[in-house]
Amino acid sequence: MSIEVLREEFAQTRARSIADCAPLELEDYTLQAAVFASPPKWHLAHTTWFFETFLLKPFVANYKTPNTQYEVLFNSYYNGIGQQHPRDRRGLLSRPGLATVLDYRRHVDEAMAQLLESELAVQNTAIGARCHLGIEHERQHQELLFTDIKYSLAANPLYPAFRSGIPERSSVGPVQWLTFDPGLIEIGHGGQGFSFDNEHPRHAVFVQPFEIADRLVTNGEYQAFVDDGGYQRPELWLADGWATVQDQAWKGPLHWVDRGGDGDRGREHLEFTLHGLIPRDEASPVCHVSGYEADAFARWAGARLPTESEWEWMCQETGEQSSGRDSSDLLHPRSSVGCGACFGACWQWTQSAYGPYPGFRPSDGAIGEYNGKFMSNQWVLRGGSCVTWSSQARPTYRNFFYPQDRWQFSGIRLAR
Amino acid sequence: MSIEVLREEFAQTRARSIADCAPLELEDYTLQAAVFASPPKWHLAHTTWFFETFLLKPFVANYKTPNTQYEVLFNSYYNGIGQQHPRDRRGLLSRPGLATVLDYRRHVDEAMAQLLESELAVQNTAIGARCHLGIEHERQHQELLFTDIKYSLAANPLYPAFRSGIPERSSVGPVQWLTFDPGLIEIGHGGQGFSFDNEHPRHAVFVQPFEIADRLVTNGEYQAFVDDGGYQRPELWLADGWATVQDQAWKGPLHWVDRGGDGDRGREHLEFTLHGLIPRDEASPVCHVSGYEADAFARWAGARLPTESEWEWMCQETGEQSSGRDSSDLLHPRSSVGCGACFGACWQWTQSAYGPYPGFRPSDGAIGEYNGKFMSNQWVLRGGSCVTWSSQARPTYRNFFYPQDRWQFSGIRLAR
Amino acid sequence: MSIEVLREEFAQTRARSIADCAPLELEDYTLQAAVFASPPKWHLAHTTWFFETFLLKPFVANYKTPNTQYEVLFNSYYNGIGQQHPRDRRGLLSRPGLATVLDYRRHVDEAMAQLLESELAVQNTAIGARCHLGIEHERQHQELLFTDIKYSLAANPLYPAFRSGIPERSSVGPVQWLTFDPGLIEIGHGGQGFSFDNEHPRHAVFVQPFEIADRLVTNGEYQAFVDDGGYQRPELWLADGWATVQDQAWKGPLHWVDRGGDGDRGREHLEFTLHGLIPRDEASPVCHVSGYEADAFARWAGARLPTESEWEWMCQETGEQSSGRDSSDLLHPRSSVGCGACFGACWQWTQSAYGPYPGFRPSDGAIGEYNGKFMSNQWVLRGGSCVTWSSQARPTYRNFFYPQDRWQFSGIRLAR
Amino acid sequence: MSIEVLREEFAQTRARSIADCAPLELEDYTLQAAVFASPPKWHLAHTTWFFETFLLKPFVANYKTPNTQYEVLFNSYYNGIGQQHPRDRRGLLSRPGLATVLDYRRHVDEAMAQLLESELAVQNTAIGARCHLGIEHERQHQELLFTDIKYSLAANPLYPAFRSGIPERSSVGPVQWLTFDPGLIEIGHGGQGFSFDNEHPRHAVFVQPFEIADRLVTNGEYQAFVDDGGYQRPELWLADGWATVQDQAWKGPLHWVDRGGDGDRGREHLEFTLHGLIPRDEASPVCHVSGYEADAFARWAGARLPTESEWEWMCQETGEQSSGRDSSDLLHPRSSVGCGACFGACWQWTQSAYGPYPGFRPSDGAIGEYNGKFMSNQWVLRGGSCVTWSSQARPTYRNFFYPQDRWQFSGIRLAR
């Protein structure tokens, strides 16, 4: 990316974070309903901290931070930088107030603008690369901002709406199965364009023959699983998944709300969305399921989850790209129609444990903590959701969450 | 209290709650750093709920609530009314926002004003009595608002100040011991003026001879206990207290902040106050100690905590009254000089378990849950603190907290 | 007690501990189903440790312990002696095996016999006093051995019987109410005979008029409370009690076992006893209820629990003594018929929080930890149960447990 | 395996379980120091239950169990069979006593002997297959019996010895690196002999070039990691591993005991073994490390853990077989010398998450729960330890544990 484009993308990305938050009430900015759901204000500050920590402090000799305590307060998990404010106490930071955090953003934006226009930025390519990483990092947090605030607002019995305009629904038609022969393929990022370290190196993998569904599992199909006693039948579940079902008393996907009726009859089937509580659409992809639920559903359906190699091959074969950004609000539009429907509706659980590709090397220094240290106990998700920034909806992108996590927009694609 | 006075007190009390909150940032209104420390906005709503629930709904035929869900959201612990929003999730209620809560207050205030001016209020004395209870209830919450926000702001490493003007310090001189002979005395509320059900009935108690200190233990005296290894010597502690010291890793009172120095030498002795972090005053009463710490200190000092009978007798004998309200900001000024120095600096732990007086009868209905159901595992505190409303600083008032609690302004008076 | 009687009592008490355990299987000796229910082998070792620690080590110059690690392993809670093996891990001590523990007992018994026959024991009265304390201590543990093994065997779905011959049932007739006028009475131990420090000093108390039931609440009466929704009605409970009911999912007393039937109809009403599972006797006192349950039942019945002063006065007035030991098996027989039926069937919850009598002074040194440090959060129980040693069933004896505890043989007497 | 050999192996395996336990004290048989460490008596009963449940009940028409409650008590985790006694309460089963469990074993052994000599066993090959599975199952539990009792005895401050004759030490020489070219290989079980379902199907995998150490990491090498601050440097650890280090306060491998000395100087380096506490041998493989520790050590050493494909290929290439059984005590002798030293000293952590091979199909019915439902969050270990039965030390055997587990004999082999 040229330095000019970088400056432009930097400015747009930074502006978009503010714009995304606009519909929030001031009291929402500090809200944190679970350890994993950071408050909007914290996202705004942390993404700023990232530029300050990895660009301004190392590369700008006379850079002065507005508050030395921010180094700890807004560090997410970089032990190489130092201590971190406890993750489960981010919602207790009523101060600095929003106005002060916005001042912090402006302060850093101005210093960044100067840096990007300096001679140094032209000479030292590390600056451009780091800045690009910071932009992609902020885009990831823009997605998290949506998932986190959705989770945190759902903790309020008033079920408040955040905003309209997010296409959480997208009806799909009957499923088709795409067929693949065995073969030695290559996966991982190998070409131009931005990528994270965990997408490297591109390498050969031998894949057995498989079939894969051309669209995601729907709310209606998942309801059939629930109605068939899916949450009461241990034989459908991984042992750890079944323990989680018991422990968390799960009865259905997160954000499904059933109410009224007499027993199971006549119950109203709703779901909580960023627009508030609305009727569930049977034909839209089921969302907010954990990896365990995805796996159990697949077993019930006589299928299984795809591996990440299978998913990436499918994507290569169907030639699908994410359909680009939506100019009106910068949100990624769902491309849920297509050979593979790879991107847009929901992240798609794979059965692949998140681990290093053969020959993987994390970046040097604290920035090497970005991806590598999470390579245990998590599962890979592929694709992208209705709140994913378009540039990240690429075939090689590896998202990862614990199999019990379900506050992301995560759904199910079947393989067999 | 005449209906005219009641109207006036009602209006003043309601106005004061708003005024007390004025120095808060909007983001502070939803802050809750522990289950016991309710957010300011919740206090504003709950005190309103109290009038709505116990006066408007029963006595105003056509009363209409602005939101039926408030009945659950702002119910503190009245099972007789119904379900309650979980106490540890009050800080997750970013909505209703402050503006909406202030609307709720105005709505109830107007309905209350009408009720208090109605013929019914003159005829039915229960209305005046309930209203008076609601006023005293709100004054209790005004105190809690200060203690809770102090606790919640202390959870922020920036140690933000709330406001100035609260007299948290008050130097005292050398201690004198007041001597009492044995005798059959009477304790409990027996005269005019407002009282809670738990102060009744007034009854005879036989008290053995005792001595009691004429002022509270100071920071300097407590520091000597700490320096003498008080927190490492199990023989000074009740068994449950020692377990708490270990479990909570207590090293000193809540809100004491020591920093800098080399080991114990040269450390700066600070304390967090509503004004922010300030140097500790050696001659002021130690505050924010638990009952366990008060008890351990007393044992170390070769003394003990007084019983509530002894305390009340002292108060009767010294004839001390709370010194009235401070006209400038309605806060109760500390009368820390006086024969007994009963009121003002800190609540004073007694060794008495909080239980029913002989013949105690709680009020009928849900309002009977006000005090009676808490009569286990808690200890009585007497007196009043720098944030207690003056009308509640009376000799017979029984405050009660768990012996491990220390977020109130609670200190130590010795007896022997 | 003369030194000759002391020798005799020592020998008998020590022998009885072994005899009480005789019906156990060897595998039962290490069993611990909860932190509070120590294994039989641990009781055998700890009571031995008590004599070793408080008599042999201080008074016998050349005393040699068989294993220096026992000082830690079998210390219950005496911080003044040093570290303790964690209380919740006593059941993990498969070694030392029973044979080794019995060797330890013999070793200490022989050294004690020598000490008690020495000139020193005649000269130094502290030795006799300590030895007497050790004997009473072992008798307390003999009771705990029964309650603990009952609890631990109940954790086994096979419901194994321990032994026969314990009179857990004793039918009672209709209740009578004994009436008392107000007055200044004296409570506490003042006469001859053994007593614990917490029964001192004898002191005056002013008691209001009251009535008290002449027998304990029965299983049948308690069943009526259950059937009336007692465990679903928060208004009957103390707040902490209600929280415990929810948290522990209590539906009835500990050791009640209901099974079979269709819903509530036709269910078999059983209880687990030291003899195994047997039908419940409606006319026998209800047992194994917590203080919270006792309090809630009393409220439901329009009554309350007595204070410890009231109970002790009743006992003084009815002139009841415990009916002496049963020569056949040394167990205390229940004297459940009598004016007050003070002793025998169950310990009786009072509403009195366990605290120091006015002027209480614990013993010096580590032995002062025996009673004094537990004077918070617990409630006093009076009387004695079917497994209490007769010498401890005296009017002034103060037993104490947390209000949530219910593995003791604890029942309910009403007052009003 | 012919039916004759099967009868012989059955008898020998069943006898060996009893023989292995012989050095235990009776009190040890019920010992359970953690949820994962089952008591010896439970292992004896559960392995019996396996034959009863999967052979006698389905195939012997008139089979009668000695106690119908055993179906629940000794079910480990087979939801398809029904309820299970809670895993963390196995140590509370003092009853049935050992004698009764041995009766149960004899009862089942006799019924099994009859079945294996019946005509049916010749006709129905499922019986032989199931019986073989039961034998291998019991051999797995024989290994667990050693690891579990080692863990549970280590919870006793007396550090009691279990028995002699287990070769826990085996010095090794300098490390050599074996080199492998890239290639498409096959892994998984494909030949004759017993195997578990999770070793199937044999399938092609493409492996990148790698080097792998010809022996395991030693105590001395691991000590250097500890001395270099390994447990204080988050950059060496996976994020979940680092959280575990903090949470569990790990300072070194399980069963390492350091004591005495002045700070780090002059400390005695011991380890707890089945023989009791002995000096650590610097040249023997480090054992009882978790997957997280193995991974962190590898990162510190500039290497990584092998994948299971790499490990299996190494084993194929070096042609190593386990060296057969030791006739004297049936324990598997360590073959720690050899090209790859694949078997004997310790299980070897791989970096591979435990998942299904492509095309994996679990067995039908409850027996399908044997392996398949554990395919999440666990890591594969390969090889075998000093307490592994020789027949299970095969190149394709996939052992699996959570990365935080370390009570198995688990060590480290490096790759790069």
mmCIF file of N, CA and C in Angstrom, chain B residues 314-391:
data_model
loop_
_atom_site.group_PDB
_atom_site.id
_atom_site.type_symbol
_atom_site.label_atom_id
_atom_site.label_comp_id
_atom_site.label_asym_id
_atom_site.label_seq_id
_atom_site.Cartn_x
_atom_site.Cartn_y
_atom_site.Cartn_z
ATOM 1 N N MET B 314 -23.984 5.177 77.197
ATOM 2 C CA MET B 314 -23.027 6.288 77.138
ATOM 3 C C MET B 314 -23.685 7.513 76.524
ATOM 4 N N CYS B 315 -24.394 7.280 75.464
ATOM 5 C CA CYS B 315 -25.013 8.374 74.732
ATOM 6 C C CYS B 315 -26.077 9.062 75.588
ATOM 7 N N GLN B 316 -26.839 8.240 76.292
ATOM 8 C CA GLN B 316 -27.849 8.811 77.193
ATOM 9 C C GLN B 316 -27.192 9.673 78.266
ATOM 10 N N GLU B 317 -26.102 9.157 78.826
ATOM 11 C CA GLU B 317 -25.472 9.836 79.956
ATOM 12 C C GLU B 317 -24.795 11.132 79.541
ATOM 13 N N THR B 318 -24.132 11.097 78.377
ATOM 14 C CA THR B 318 -23.435 12.304 77.958
ATOM 15 C C THR B 318 -24.411 13.313 77.379
ATOM 16 N N GLY B 319 -25.636 12.865 77.167
ATOM 17 C CA GLY B 319 -26.666 13.787 76.707
ATOM 18 C C GLY B 319 -26.395 14.351 75.329
ATOM 19 N N GLU B 320 -25.555 13.683 74.616
ATOM 20 C CA GLU B 320 -25.154 14.247 73.338
ATOM 21 C C GLU B 320 -26.239 14.056 72.275
ATOM 22 N N GLN B 321 -26.404 15.064 71.520
ATOM 23 C CA GLN B 321 -27.290 14.986 70.369
ATOM 24 C C GLN B 321 -26.446 15.234 69.131
ATOM 25 N N SER B 322 -26.928 14.802 68.041
ATOM 26 C CA SER B 322 -26.212 15.169 66.823
ATOM 27 C C SER B 322 -26.355 16.679 66.679
ATOM 28 N N SER B 323 -25.359 17.297 66.117
ATOM 29 C CA SER B 323 -25.287 18.754 66.209
ATOM 30 C C SER B 323 -26.068 19.461 65.110
ATOM 31 N N GLY B 324 -26.982 18.744 64.508
ATOM 32 C CA GLY B 324 -27.864 19.435 63.573
ATOM 33 C C GLY B 324 -27.296 19.508 62.178
ATOM 34 N N ARG B 325 -28.128 19.962 61.322
ATOM 35 C CA ARG B 325 -27.711 19.946 59.930
ATOM 36 C C ARG B 325 -26.878 21.168 59.588
ATOM 37 N N ASP B 326 -26.080 21.016 58.638
ATOM 38 C CA ASP B 326 -25.249 22.084 58.109
ATOM 39 C C ASP B 326 -26.050 22.739 56.999
ATOM 40 N N SER B 327 -26.405 24.004 57.227
ATOM 41 C CA SER B 327 -27.358 24.626 56.303
ATOM 42 C C SER B 327 -26.802 24.765 54.890
ATOM 43 N N SER B 328 -25.480 24.837 54.764
ATOM 44 C CA SER B 328 -24.929 25.106 53.431
ATOM 45 C C SER B 328 -25.160 23.936 52.464
ATOM 46 N N ASP B 329 -24.869 22.729 52.884
ATOM 47 C CA ASP B 329 -25.028 21.641 51.913
ATOM 48 C C ASP B 329 -25.817 20.475 52.486
ATOM 49 N N LEU B 330 -26.454 20.682 53.604
ATOM 50 C CA LEU B 330 -27.315 19.674 54.203
ATOM 51 C C LEU B 330 -26.564 18.463 54.747
ATOM 52 N N LEU B 331 -25.249 18.445 54.600
ATOM 53 C CA LEU B 331 -24.521 17.311 55.153
ATOM 54 C C LEU B 331 -24.428 17.444 56.651
ATOM 55 N N HIS B 332 -24.382 16.325 57.294
ATOM 56 C CA HIS B 332 -24.253 16.310 58.732
ATOM 57 C C HIS B 332 -22.817 16.655 59.112
ATOM 58 N N PRO B 333 -22.615 17.720 59.896
ATOM 59 C CA PRO B 333 -21.246 18.033 60.308
ATOM 60 C C PRO B 333 -20.826 17.118 61.444
ATOM 61 N N ARG B 334 -19.577 16.819 61.522
ATOM 62 C CA ARG B 334 -19.099 15.915 62.560
ATOM 63 C C ARG B 334 -19.001 16.639 63.900
ATOM 64 N N SER B 335 -19.563 16.034 64.920
ATOM 65 C CA SER B 335 -19.402 16.582 66.260
ATOM 66 C C SER B 335 -18.409 15.684 66.979
ATOM 67 N N SER B 336 -17.205 15.699 66.521
ATOM 68 C CA SER B 336 -16.242 14.735 67.032
ATOM 69 C C SER B 336 -15.628 15.193 68.337
ATOM 70 N N VAL B 337 -15.989 16.368 68.764
ATOM 71 C CA VAL B 337 -15.589 16.792 70.097
ATOM 72 C C VAL B 337 -16.851 16.772 70.958
ATOM 73 N N GLY B 338 -16.701 16.295 72.160
ATOM 74 C CA GLY B 338 -17.883 16.192 73.002
ATOM 75 C C GLY B 338 -17.642 15.121 74.013
ATOM 76 N N CYS B 339 -18.530 14.998 74.951
ATOM 77 C CA CYS B 339 -18.287 14.008 75.999
ATOM 78 C C CYS B 339 -18.077 12.639 75.374
ATOM 79 N N GLY B 340 -19.000 12.287 74.518
ATOM 80 C CA GLY B 340 -18.900 10.939 73.955
ATOM 81 C C GLY B 340 -18.510 10.935 72.501
ATOM 82 N N ALA B 341 -18.556 12.064 71.846
ATOM 83 C CA ALA B 341 -18.251 12.116 70.422
ATOM 84 C C ALA B 341 -19.003 11.024 69.682
ATOM 85 N N CYS B 342 -20.291 10.957 69.980
ATOM 86 C CA CYS B 342 -21.074 9.842 69.459
ATOM 87 C C CYS B 342 -21.279 9.901 67.953
ATOM 88 N N PHE B 343 -21.400 11.098 67.413
ATOM 89 C CA PHE B 343 -21.858 11.201 66.031
ATOM 90 C C PHE B 343 -20.869 11.938 65.156
ATOM 91 N N GLY B 344 -20.794 11.569 63.925
ATOM 92 C CA GLY B 344 -20.140 12.426 62.981
ATOM 93 C C GLY B 344 -18.951 11.843 62.263
ATOM 94 N N ALA B 345 -17.947 11.421 62.974
ATOM 95 C CA ALA B 345 -16.743 11.006 62.256
ATOM 96 C C ALA B 345 -16.965 9.698 61.511
ATOM 97 N N CYS B 346 -17.340 8.675 62.257
ATOM 98 C CA CYS B 346 -17.505 7.349 61.663
ATOM 99 C C CYS B 346 -18.614 6.606 62.404
ATOM 100 N N TRP B 347 -19.216 5.677 61.713
ATOM 101 C CA TRP B 347 -20.008 4.661 62.387
ATOM 102 C C TRP B 347 -19.068 3.844 63.261
ATOM 103 N N GLN B 348 -19.594 3.353 64.377
ATOM 104 C CA GLN B 348 -18.734 2.690 65.353
ATOM 105 C C GLN B 348 -19.186 1.250 65.549
ATOM 106 N N TRP B 349 -18.295 0.338 65.229
ATOM 107 C CA TRP B 349 -18.621 -1.082 65.387
ATOM 108 C C TRP B 349 -18.899 -1.402 66.855
ATOM 109 N N THR B 350 -19.958 -2.168 67.095
ATOM 110 C CA THR B 350 -20.143 -2.749 68.422
ATOM 111 C C THR B 350 -19.894 -4.256 68.311
ATOM 112 N N GLN B 351 -19.791 -4.896 69.453
ATOM 113 C CA GLN B 351 -19.629 -6.355 69.428
ATOM 114 C C GLN B 351 -20.970 -7.056 69.361
ATOM 115 N N SER B 352 -22.063 -6.291 69.289
ATOM 116 C CA SER B 352 -23.397 -6.900 69.339
ATOM 117 C C SER B 352 -23.829 -7.399 67.966
ATOM 118 N N ALA B 353 -24.201 -8.658 67.946
ATOM 119 C CA ALA B 353 -24.810 -9.203 66.733
ATOM 120 C C ALA B 353 -26.162 -8.521 66.546
ATOM 121 N N TYR B 354 -26.493 -8.233 65.310
ATOM 122 C CA TYR B 354 -27.756 -7.564 65.020
ATOM 123 C C TYR B 354 -28.897 -8.568 65.125
ATOM 124 N N GLY B 355 -29.766 -8.348 66.096
ATOM 125 C CA GLY B 355 -30.891 -9.259 66.287
ATOM 126 C C GLY B 355 -32.095 -8.482 66.742
ATOM 127 N N PRO B 356 -33.195 -9.184 66.928
ATOM 128 C CA PRO B 356 -34.436 -8.510 67.335
ATOM 129 C C PRO B 356 -34.403 -8.137 68.815
ATOM 130 N N TYR B 357 -34.892 -6.970 69.150
ATOM 131 C CA TYR B 357 -35.128 -6.640 70.553
ATOM 132 C C TYR B 357 -36.261 -7.541 71.054
ATOM 133 N N PRO B 358 -36.279 -7.818 72.347
ATOM 134 C CA PRO B 358 -37.371 -8.664 72.882
ATOM 135 C C PRO B 358 -38.725 -8.046 72.567
ATOM 136 N N GLY B 359 -39.568 -8.797 71.898
ATOM 137 C CA GLY B 359 -40.880 -8.302 71.526
ATOM 138 C C GLY B 359 -40.933 -7.585 70.187
ATOM 139 N N PHE B 360 -39.829 -7.603 69.470
ATOM 140 C CA PHE B 360 -39.789 -6.962 68.141
ATOM 141 C C PHE B 360 -40.867 -7.511 67.218
ATOM 142 N N ARG B 361 -41.542 -6.603 66.533
ATOM 143 C CA ARG B 361 -42.497 -7.020 65.497
ATOM 144 C C ARG B 361 -42.248 -6.206 64.246
ATOM 145 N N PRO B 362 -41.884 -6.861 63.163
ATOM 146 C CA PRO B 362 -41.728 -6.103 61.914
ATOM 147 C C PRO B 362 -43.081 -5.601 61.428
ATOM 148 N N SER B 363 -43.071 -4.569 60.594
ATOM 149 C CA SER B 363 -44.302 -4.059 60.003
ATOM 150 C C SER B 363 -44.967 -5.140 59.163
ATOM 151 N N ASP B 364 -46.240 -4.979 58.901
ATOM 152 C CA ASP B 364 -46.956 -5.931 58.055
ATOM 153 C C ASP B 364 -46.588 -5.730 56.591
ATOM 154 N N GLY B 365 -46.723 -6.788 55.826
ATOM 155 C CA GLY B 365 -46.547 -6.695 54.378
ATOM 156 C C GLY B 365 -45.097 -6.586 53.995
ATOM 157 N N ALA B 366 -44.893 -6.261 52.721
ATOM 158 C CA ALA B 366 -43.555 -6.245 52.160
ATOM 159 C C ALA B 366 -42.645 -5.263 52.883
ATOM 160 N N ILE B 367 -43.238 -4.194 53.438
ATOM 161 C CA ILE B 367 -42.404 -3.194 54.097
ATOM 162 C C ILE B 367 -41.773 -3.745 55.369
ATOM 163 N N GLY B 368 -42.307 -4.847 55.843
ATOM 164 C CA GLY B 368 -41.696 -5.534 56.989
ATOM 165 C C GLY B 368 -40.341 -6.135 56.659
ATOM 166 N N GLU B 369 -40.014 -6.210 55.371
ATOM 167 C CA GLU B 369 -38.696 -6.722 54.974
ATOM 168 C C GLU B 369 -37.605 -5.671 55.149
ATOM 169 N N TYR B 370 -38.004 -4.452 55.516
ATOM 170 C CA TYR B 370 -37.049 -3.343 55.580
ATOM 171 C C TYR B 370 -35.839 -3.680 56.443
ATOM 172 N N ASN B 371 -36.079 -4.179 57.644
ATOM 173 C CA ASN B 371 -35.003 -4.390 58.605
ATOM 174 C C ASN B 371 -34.932 -5.815 59.133
ATOM 175 N N GLY B 372 -36.105 -6.415 59.342
ATOM 176 C CA GLY B 372 -36.153 -7.633 60.137
ATOM 177 C C GLY B 372 -35.420 -8.810 59.525
ATOM 178 N N LYS B 373 -35.489 -8.949 58.206
ATOM 179 C CA LYS B 373 -34.945 -10.169 57.637
ATOM 180 C C LYS B 373 -33.426 -10.192 57.601
ATOM 181 N N PHE B 374 -32.820 -9.109 58.021
ATOM 182 C CA PHE B 374 -31.352 -9.070 58.015
ATOM 183 C C PHE B 374 -30.750 -9.417 59.377
ATOM 184 N N MET B 375 -31.596 -9.921 60.278
ATOM 185 C CA MET B 375 -31.133 -10.139 61.649
ATOM 186 C C MET B 375 -30.382 -11.445 61.818
ATOM 187 N N SER B 376 -29.359 -11.636 61.009
ATOM 188 C CA SER B 376 -28.431 -12.744 61.228
ATOM 189 C C SER B 376 -27.108 -12.378 60.590
ATOM 190 N N ASN B 377 -26.040 -12.754 61.263
ATOM 191 C CA ASN B 377 -24.670 -12.631 60.737
ATOM 192 C C ASN B 377 -24.133 -11.211 60.626
ATOM 193 N N GLN B 378 -24.928 -10.220 60.986
ATOM 194 C CA GLN B 378 -24.454 -8.857 60.893
ATOM 195 C C GLN B 378 -24.182 -8.304 62.298
ATOM 196 N N TRP B 379 -23.426 -7.232 62.348
ATOM 197 C CA TRP B 379 -23.107 -6.597 63.625
ATOM 198 C C TRP B 379 -23.728 -5.205 63.635
ATOM 199 N N VAL B 380 -24.045 -4.747 64.829
ATOM 200 C CA VAL B 380 -24.621 -3.412 64.966
ATOM 201 C C VAL B 380 -23.511 -2.357 64.987
ATOM 202 N N LEU B 381 -23.732 -1.290 64.256
ATOM 203 C CA LEU B 381 -22.887 -0.102 64.365
ATOM 204 C C LEU B 381 -23.748 1.037 64.885
ATOM 205 N N ARG B 382 -23.127 1.892 65.678
ATOM 206 C CA ARG B 382 -23.860 3.006 66.241
ATOM 207 C C ARG B 382 -23.180 4.312 65.878
ATOM 208 N N GLY B 383 -23.947 5.408 65.988
ATOM 209 C CA GLY B 383 -23.391 6.732 65.789
ATOM 210 C C GLY B 383 -23.788 7.320 64.459
ATOM 211 N N GLY B 384 -22.810 7.573 63.620
ATOM 212 C CA GLY B 384 -23.077 8.194 62.330
ATOM 213 C C GLY B 384 -21.779 8.732 61.790
ATOM 214 N N SER B 385 -21.726 8.946 60.500
ATOM 215 C CA SER B 385 -20.481 9.361 59.859
ATOM 216 C C SER B 385 -20.622 10.738 59.232
ATOM 217 N N CYS B 386 -19.572 11.164 58.601
ATOM 218 C CA CYS B 386 -19.561 12.489 57.969
ATOM 219 C C CYS B 386 -20.508 12.581 56.771
ATOM 220 N N VAL B 387 -21.082 11.457 56.368
ATOM 221 C CA VAL B 387 -22.039 11.514 55.253
ATOM 222 C C VAL B 387 -23.425 11.035 55.673
ATOM 223 N N THR B 388 -23.648 10.992 56.975
ATOM 224 C CA THR B 388 -24.962 10.594 57.482
ATOM 225 C C THR B 388 -25.852 11.813 57.624
ATOM 226 N N TRP B 389 -27.065 11.678 57.219
ATOM 227 C CA TRP B 389 -28.041 12.744 57.382
ATOM 228 C C TRP B 389 -28.277 12.975 58.873
ATOM 229 N N SER B 390 -28.347 14.237 59.261
ATOM 230 C CA SER B 390 -28.386 14.572 60.695
ATOM 231 C C SER B 390 -29.549 13.908 61.422
ATOM 232 N N SER B 391 -30.703 13.770 60.797
ATOM 233 C CA SER B 391 -31.861 13.250 61.529
ATOM 234 C C SER B 391 -31.662 11.783 61.908
#
